[in-house]
Short mmCIF file of C-alpha atoms and ligand atoms in Angstrom, two decimals:
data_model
loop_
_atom_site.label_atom_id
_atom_site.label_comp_id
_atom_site.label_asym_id
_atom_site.label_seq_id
_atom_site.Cartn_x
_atom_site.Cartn_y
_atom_site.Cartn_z
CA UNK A 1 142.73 36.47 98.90
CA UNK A 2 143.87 34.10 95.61
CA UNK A 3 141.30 31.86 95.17
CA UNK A 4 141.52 29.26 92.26
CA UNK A 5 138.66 29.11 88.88
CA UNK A 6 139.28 25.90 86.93
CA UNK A 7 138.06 25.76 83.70
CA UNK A 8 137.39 21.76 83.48
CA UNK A 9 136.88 19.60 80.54
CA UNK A 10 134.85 17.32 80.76
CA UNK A 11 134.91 15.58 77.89
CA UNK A 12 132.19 14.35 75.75
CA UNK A 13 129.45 13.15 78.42
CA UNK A 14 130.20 9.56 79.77
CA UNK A 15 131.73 9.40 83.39
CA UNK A 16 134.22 7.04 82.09
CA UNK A 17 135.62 10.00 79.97
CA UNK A 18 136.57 12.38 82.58
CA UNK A 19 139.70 12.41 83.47
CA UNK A 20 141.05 11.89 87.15
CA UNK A 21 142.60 15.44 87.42
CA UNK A 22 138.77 16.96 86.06
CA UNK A 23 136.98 15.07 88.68
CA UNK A 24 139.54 16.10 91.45
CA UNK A 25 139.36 19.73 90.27
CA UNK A 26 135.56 19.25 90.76
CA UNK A 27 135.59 17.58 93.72
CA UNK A 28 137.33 20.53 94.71
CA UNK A 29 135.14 23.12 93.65
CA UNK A 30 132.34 24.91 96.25
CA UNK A 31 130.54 25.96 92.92
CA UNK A 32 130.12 24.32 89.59
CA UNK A 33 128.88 26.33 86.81
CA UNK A 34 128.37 25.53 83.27
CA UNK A 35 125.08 25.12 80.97
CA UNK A 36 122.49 23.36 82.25
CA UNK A 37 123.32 20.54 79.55
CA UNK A 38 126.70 19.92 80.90
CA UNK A 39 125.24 20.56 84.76
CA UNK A 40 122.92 17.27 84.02
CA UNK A 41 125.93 15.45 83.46
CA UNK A 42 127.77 16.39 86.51
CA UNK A 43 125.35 16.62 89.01
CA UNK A 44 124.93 12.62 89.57
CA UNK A 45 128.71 12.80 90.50
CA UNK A 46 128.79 15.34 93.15
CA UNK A 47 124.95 15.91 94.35
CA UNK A 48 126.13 18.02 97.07
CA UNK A 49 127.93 20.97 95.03
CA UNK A 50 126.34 25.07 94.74
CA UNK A 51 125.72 24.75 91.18
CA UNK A 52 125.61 28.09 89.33
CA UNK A 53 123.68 27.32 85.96
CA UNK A 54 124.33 28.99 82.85
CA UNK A 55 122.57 29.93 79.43
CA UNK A 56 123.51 29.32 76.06
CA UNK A 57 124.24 33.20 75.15
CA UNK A 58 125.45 35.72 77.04
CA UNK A 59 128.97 34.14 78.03
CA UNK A 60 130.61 37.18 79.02
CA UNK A 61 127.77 38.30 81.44
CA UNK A 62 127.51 34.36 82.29
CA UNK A 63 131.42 33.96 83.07
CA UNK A 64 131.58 37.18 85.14
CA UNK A 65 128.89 35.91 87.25
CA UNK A 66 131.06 32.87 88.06
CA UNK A 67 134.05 35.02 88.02
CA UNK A 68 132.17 37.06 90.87
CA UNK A 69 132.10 33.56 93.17
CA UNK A 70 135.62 33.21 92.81
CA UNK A 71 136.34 37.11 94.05
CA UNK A 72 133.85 36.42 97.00
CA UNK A 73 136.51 33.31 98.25
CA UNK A 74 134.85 30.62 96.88
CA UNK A 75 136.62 27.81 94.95
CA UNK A 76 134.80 27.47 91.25
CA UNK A 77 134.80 25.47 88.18
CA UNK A 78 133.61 26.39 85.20
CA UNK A 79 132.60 22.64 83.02
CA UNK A 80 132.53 22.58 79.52
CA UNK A 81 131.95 19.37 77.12
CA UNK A 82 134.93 17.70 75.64
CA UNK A 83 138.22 20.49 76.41
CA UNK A 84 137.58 23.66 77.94
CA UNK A 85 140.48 25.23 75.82
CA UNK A 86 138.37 24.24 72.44
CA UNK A 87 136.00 26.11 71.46
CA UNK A 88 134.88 26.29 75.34
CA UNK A 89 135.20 28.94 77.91
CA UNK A 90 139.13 28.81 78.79
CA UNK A 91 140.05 32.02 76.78
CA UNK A 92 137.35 34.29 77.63
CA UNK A 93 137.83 33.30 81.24
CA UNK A 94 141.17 34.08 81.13
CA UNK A 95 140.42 37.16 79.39
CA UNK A 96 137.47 38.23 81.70
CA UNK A 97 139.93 37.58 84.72
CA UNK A 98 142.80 40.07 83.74
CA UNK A 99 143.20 42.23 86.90
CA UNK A 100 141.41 40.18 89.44
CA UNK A 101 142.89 38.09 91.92
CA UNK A 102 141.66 35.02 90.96
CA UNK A 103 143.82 31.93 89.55
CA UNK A 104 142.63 30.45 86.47
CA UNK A 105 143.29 26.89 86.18
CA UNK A 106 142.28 24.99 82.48
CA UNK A 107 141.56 21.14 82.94
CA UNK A 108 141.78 19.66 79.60
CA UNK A 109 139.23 17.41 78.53
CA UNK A 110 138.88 14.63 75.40
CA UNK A 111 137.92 16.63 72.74
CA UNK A 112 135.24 15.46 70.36
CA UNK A 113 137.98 15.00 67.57
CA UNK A 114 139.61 12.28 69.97
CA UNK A 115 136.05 10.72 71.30
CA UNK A 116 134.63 10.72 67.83
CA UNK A 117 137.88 9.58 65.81
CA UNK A 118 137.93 6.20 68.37
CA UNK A 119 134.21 5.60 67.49
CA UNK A 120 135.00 5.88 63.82
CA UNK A 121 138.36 3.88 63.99
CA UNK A 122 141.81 5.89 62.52
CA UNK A 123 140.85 8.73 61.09
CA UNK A 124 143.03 11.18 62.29
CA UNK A 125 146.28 9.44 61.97
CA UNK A 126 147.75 12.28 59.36
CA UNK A 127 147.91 16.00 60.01
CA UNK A 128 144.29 17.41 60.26
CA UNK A 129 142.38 21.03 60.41
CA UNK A 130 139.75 21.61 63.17
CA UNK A 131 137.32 23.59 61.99
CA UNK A 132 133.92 25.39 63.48
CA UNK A 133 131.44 26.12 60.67
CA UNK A 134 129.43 28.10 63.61
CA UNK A 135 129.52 31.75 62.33
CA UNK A 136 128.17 33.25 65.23
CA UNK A 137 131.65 34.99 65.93
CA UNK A 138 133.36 33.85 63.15
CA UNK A 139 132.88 35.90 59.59
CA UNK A 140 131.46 33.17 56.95
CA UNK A 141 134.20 33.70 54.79
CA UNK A 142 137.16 33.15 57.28
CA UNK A 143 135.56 29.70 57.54
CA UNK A 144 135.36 29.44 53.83
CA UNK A 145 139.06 30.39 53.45
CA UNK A 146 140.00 28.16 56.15
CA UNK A 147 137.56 25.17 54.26
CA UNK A 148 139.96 25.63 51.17
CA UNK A 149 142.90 25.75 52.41
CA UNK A 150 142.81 23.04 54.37
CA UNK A 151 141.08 20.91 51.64
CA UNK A 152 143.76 22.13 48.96
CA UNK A 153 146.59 21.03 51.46
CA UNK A 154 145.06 17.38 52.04
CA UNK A 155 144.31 17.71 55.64
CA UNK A 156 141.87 15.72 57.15
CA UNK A 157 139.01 17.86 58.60
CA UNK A 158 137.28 17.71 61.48
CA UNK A 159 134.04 19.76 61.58
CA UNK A 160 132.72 21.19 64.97
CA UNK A 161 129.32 22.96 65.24
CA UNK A 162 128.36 21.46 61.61
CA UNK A 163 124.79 22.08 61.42
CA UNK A 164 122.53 24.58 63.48
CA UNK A 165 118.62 24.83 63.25
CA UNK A 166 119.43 28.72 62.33
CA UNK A 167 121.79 27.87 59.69
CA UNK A 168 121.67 24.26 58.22
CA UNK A 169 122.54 24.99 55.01
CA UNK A 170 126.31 25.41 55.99
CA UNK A 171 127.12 22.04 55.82
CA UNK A 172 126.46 21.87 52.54
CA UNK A 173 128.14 25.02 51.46
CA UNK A 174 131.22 23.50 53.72
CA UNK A 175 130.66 20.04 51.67
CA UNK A 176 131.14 21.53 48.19
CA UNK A 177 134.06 23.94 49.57
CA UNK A 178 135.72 20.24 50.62
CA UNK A 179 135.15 18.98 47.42
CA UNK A 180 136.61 21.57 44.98
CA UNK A 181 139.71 19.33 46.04
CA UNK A 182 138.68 16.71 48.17
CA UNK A 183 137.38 13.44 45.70
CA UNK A 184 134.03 12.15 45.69
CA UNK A 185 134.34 9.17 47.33
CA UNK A 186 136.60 10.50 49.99
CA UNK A 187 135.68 9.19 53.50
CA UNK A 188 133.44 11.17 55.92
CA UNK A 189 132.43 9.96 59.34
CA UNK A 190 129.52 11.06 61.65
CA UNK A 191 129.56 10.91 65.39
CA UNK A 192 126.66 11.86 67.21
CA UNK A 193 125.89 12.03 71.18
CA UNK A 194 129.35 11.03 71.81
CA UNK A 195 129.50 9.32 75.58
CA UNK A 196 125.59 10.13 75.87
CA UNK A 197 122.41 8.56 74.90
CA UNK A 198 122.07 8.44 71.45
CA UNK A 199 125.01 7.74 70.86
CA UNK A 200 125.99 6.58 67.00
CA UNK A 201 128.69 6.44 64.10
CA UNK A 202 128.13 7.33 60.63
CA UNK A 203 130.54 5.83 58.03
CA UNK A 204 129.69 7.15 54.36
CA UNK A 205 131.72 9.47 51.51
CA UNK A 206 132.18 13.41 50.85
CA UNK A 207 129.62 12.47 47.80
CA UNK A 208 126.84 10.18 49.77
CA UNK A 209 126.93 12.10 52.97
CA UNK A 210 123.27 12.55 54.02
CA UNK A 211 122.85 16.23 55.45
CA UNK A 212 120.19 15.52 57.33
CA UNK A 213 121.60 12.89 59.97
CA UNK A 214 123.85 15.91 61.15
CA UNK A 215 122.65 17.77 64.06
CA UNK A 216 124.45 20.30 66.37
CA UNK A 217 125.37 17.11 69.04
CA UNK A 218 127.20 15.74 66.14
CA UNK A 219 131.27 15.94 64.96
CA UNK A 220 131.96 15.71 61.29
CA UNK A 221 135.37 13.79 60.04
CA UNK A 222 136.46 14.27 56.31
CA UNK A 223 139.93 12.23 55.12
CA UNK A 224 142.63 13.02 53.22
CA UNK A 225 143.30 11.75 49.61
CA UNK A 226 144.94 8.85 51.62
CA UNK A 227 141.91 7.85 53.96
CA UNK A 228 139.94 4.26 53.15
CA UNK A 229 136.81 2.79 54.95
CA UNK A 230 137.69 -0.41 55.93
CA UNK A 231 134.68 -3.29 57.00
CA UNK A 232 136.04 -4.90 60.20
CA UNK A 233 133.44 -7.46 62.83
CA UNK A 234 132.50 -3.94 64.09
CA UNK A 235 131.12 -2.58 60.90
CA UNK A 236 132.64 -0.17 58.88
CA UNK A 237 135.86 1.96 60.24
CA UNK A 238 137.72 4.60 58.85
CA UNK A 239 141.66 4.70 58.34
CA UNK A 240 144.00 7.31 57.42
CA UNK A 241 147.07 5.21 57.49
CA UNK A 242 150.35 7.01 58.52
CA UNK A 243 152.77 4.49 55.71
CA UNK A 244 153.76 1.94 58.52
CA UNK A 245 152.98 -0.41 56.28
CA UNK A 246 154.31 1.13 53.15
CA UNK A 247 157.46 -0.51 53.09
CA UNK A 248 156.05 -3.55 53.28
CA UNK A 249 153.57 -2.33 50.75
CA UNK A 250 155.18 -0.57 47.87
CA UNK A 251 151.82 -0.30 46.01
CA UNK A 252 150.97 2.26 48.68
CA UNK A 253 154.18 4.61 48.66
CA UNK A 254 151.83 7.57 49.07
CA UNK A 255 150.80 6.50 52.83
CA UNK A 256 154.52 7.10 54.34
CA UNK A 257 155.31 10.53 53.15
N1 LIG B 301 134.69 22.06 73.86
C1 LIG B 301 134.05 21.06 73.00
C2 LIG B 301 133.54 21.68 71.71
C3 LIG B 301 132.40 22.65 71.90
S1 LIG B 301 131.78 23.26 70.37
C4 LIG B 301 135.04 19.91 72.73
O1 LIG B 301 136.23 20.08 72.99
O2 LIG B 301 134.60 18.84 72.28
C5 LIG B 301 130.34 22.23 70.18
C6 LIG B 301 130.56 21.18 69.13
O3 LIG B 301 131.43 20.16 69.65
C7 LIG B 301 129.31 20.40 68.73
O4 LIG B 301 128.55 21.10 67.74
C8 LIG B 301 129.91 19.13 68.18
O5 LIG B 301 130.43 19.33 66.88
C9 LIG B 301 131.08 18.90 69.12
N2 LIG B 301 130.72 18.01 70.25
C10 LIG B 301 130.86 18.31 71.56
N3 LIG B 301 130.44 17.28 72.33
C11 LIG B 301 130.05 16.29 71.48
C12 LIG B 301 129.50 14.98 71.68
N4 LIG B 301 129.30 14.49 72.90
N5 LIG B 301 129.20 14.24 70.59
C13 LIG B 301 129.40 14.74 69.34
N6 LIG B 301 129.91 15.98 69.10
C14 LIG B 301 130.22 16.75 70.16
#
């Protein structure tokens, strides 16, 4: 028998920021699984779900386990924060499931690039790069290349997994990678705990950025050569302005390329 595994994101943490389709797909579900962090989250919605917890390493072994649910008939999701299909569990799922007879279904969830950029303000109005400095499966100088090129193009960069307790220094490596063509001054948001307790907004520059506030919970946004930090009744937001206004504005032709 087919039986269906969604892969549900659900996005950063808050209730409010799960989609319809995610909560039907978990209202759905016979088992939940996910890490225990994301479990927490869930749990108040739908006490009365098999919940299949997960740790943080092992994903293959973790993912057959749920995988194994699905072949014994039962209807599964598999939760991970913000989209599923970013830097979550879709793929290996997917890849895990070649063969069986089991449906995989990927819910998309608000990414923390979309939660994050609406706490900061604009940011991401202009092409950006979405970058992981984790280098757990990811050779250090892929990420390094990937740093540059995106800096030496002008794309605004959004940094996911910026600072572990193993390896905080990467941040700063990442930083001075930016800044071999990104200027001093050059805009750089925070967002921490997005949707969850804790929850807070950093507005600062490439050059006054301070390490330390960055933790693994936490989403990193760099501008472009075009990005300004505007003050608004809500404190300080950022902008990367598409050129709307650049007609009107000739003294900013830049902004409309
Ligand atoms: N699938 C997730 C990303 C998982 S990778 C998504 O689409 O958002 C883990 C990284 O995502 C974290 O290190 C952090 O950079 C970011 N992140 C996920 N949830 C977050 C949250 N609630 N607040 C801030 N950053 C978050």
């Amino acid at each position: 028998m087919q039986t269906k595994f969604y892969v549900v994101g659900i996005g950063p943490g808050a209730a409010d920021q799960l989609t319809p389709k995610a909560r039907a797909a978990l209202q759905e579900a016979q088992v939940i699984a996910g890490y225990g962090t994301y479990l927490k989250l869930i749990k108040p919605l739908f006490p009365d779900k098999e919940y299949l917890q997960t740790g943080m390493t092992g994903e293959v072994q973790r993912c057959q386990q749920a995988l194994a649910q699905a072949q014994a008939g039962k209807t599964v999701a598999m939760v991970s924060s913000g989209d599923a299909g970013i830097y979550g569990m879709a793929g290996l799922v997917l890849q895990l499931a070649e063969g069986l007879p089991v449906e995989v279904v990927p819910v998309p969830g608000i990414t923390a690039a979309s939660s994050g950029a609406a706490l900061l303000g604009a940011p991401l109005m202009h092409d950006f790069a979405v970058i992981s400095l984790s280098d757990r499966l990811t050779p250090w100088e892929k990420i390094e290349k990937r740093l540059l090129a995106a800096a030496e193009a002008d794309f605004c960069v959004v940094l996911y997994n910026p600072r572990s307790h193993g390896r905080p220094e990467l941040l700063g490596r990442a930083r001075q990678l930016l800044g071999r063509y990104k200027a001093p001054k050059t805009p750089v948001g925070v967002v921490k705990n997005i949707g969850r307790d804790g929850e807070q907004a950093i507005v600062t520059t490439l050059a006054e950025l301070d390490e330390t506030q960055v933790d693994m919970f936490s989403t990193v946004f760099v501008g472009n050569s075009q990005t300004y930090i505007q003050q608004t009744v809500a404190g300080p937001k950022i902008i990367t302005p598409r050129g709307y206004l650049s007609a009107e504005q000739p003294e900013q032709p830049e902004a409309g390329r």
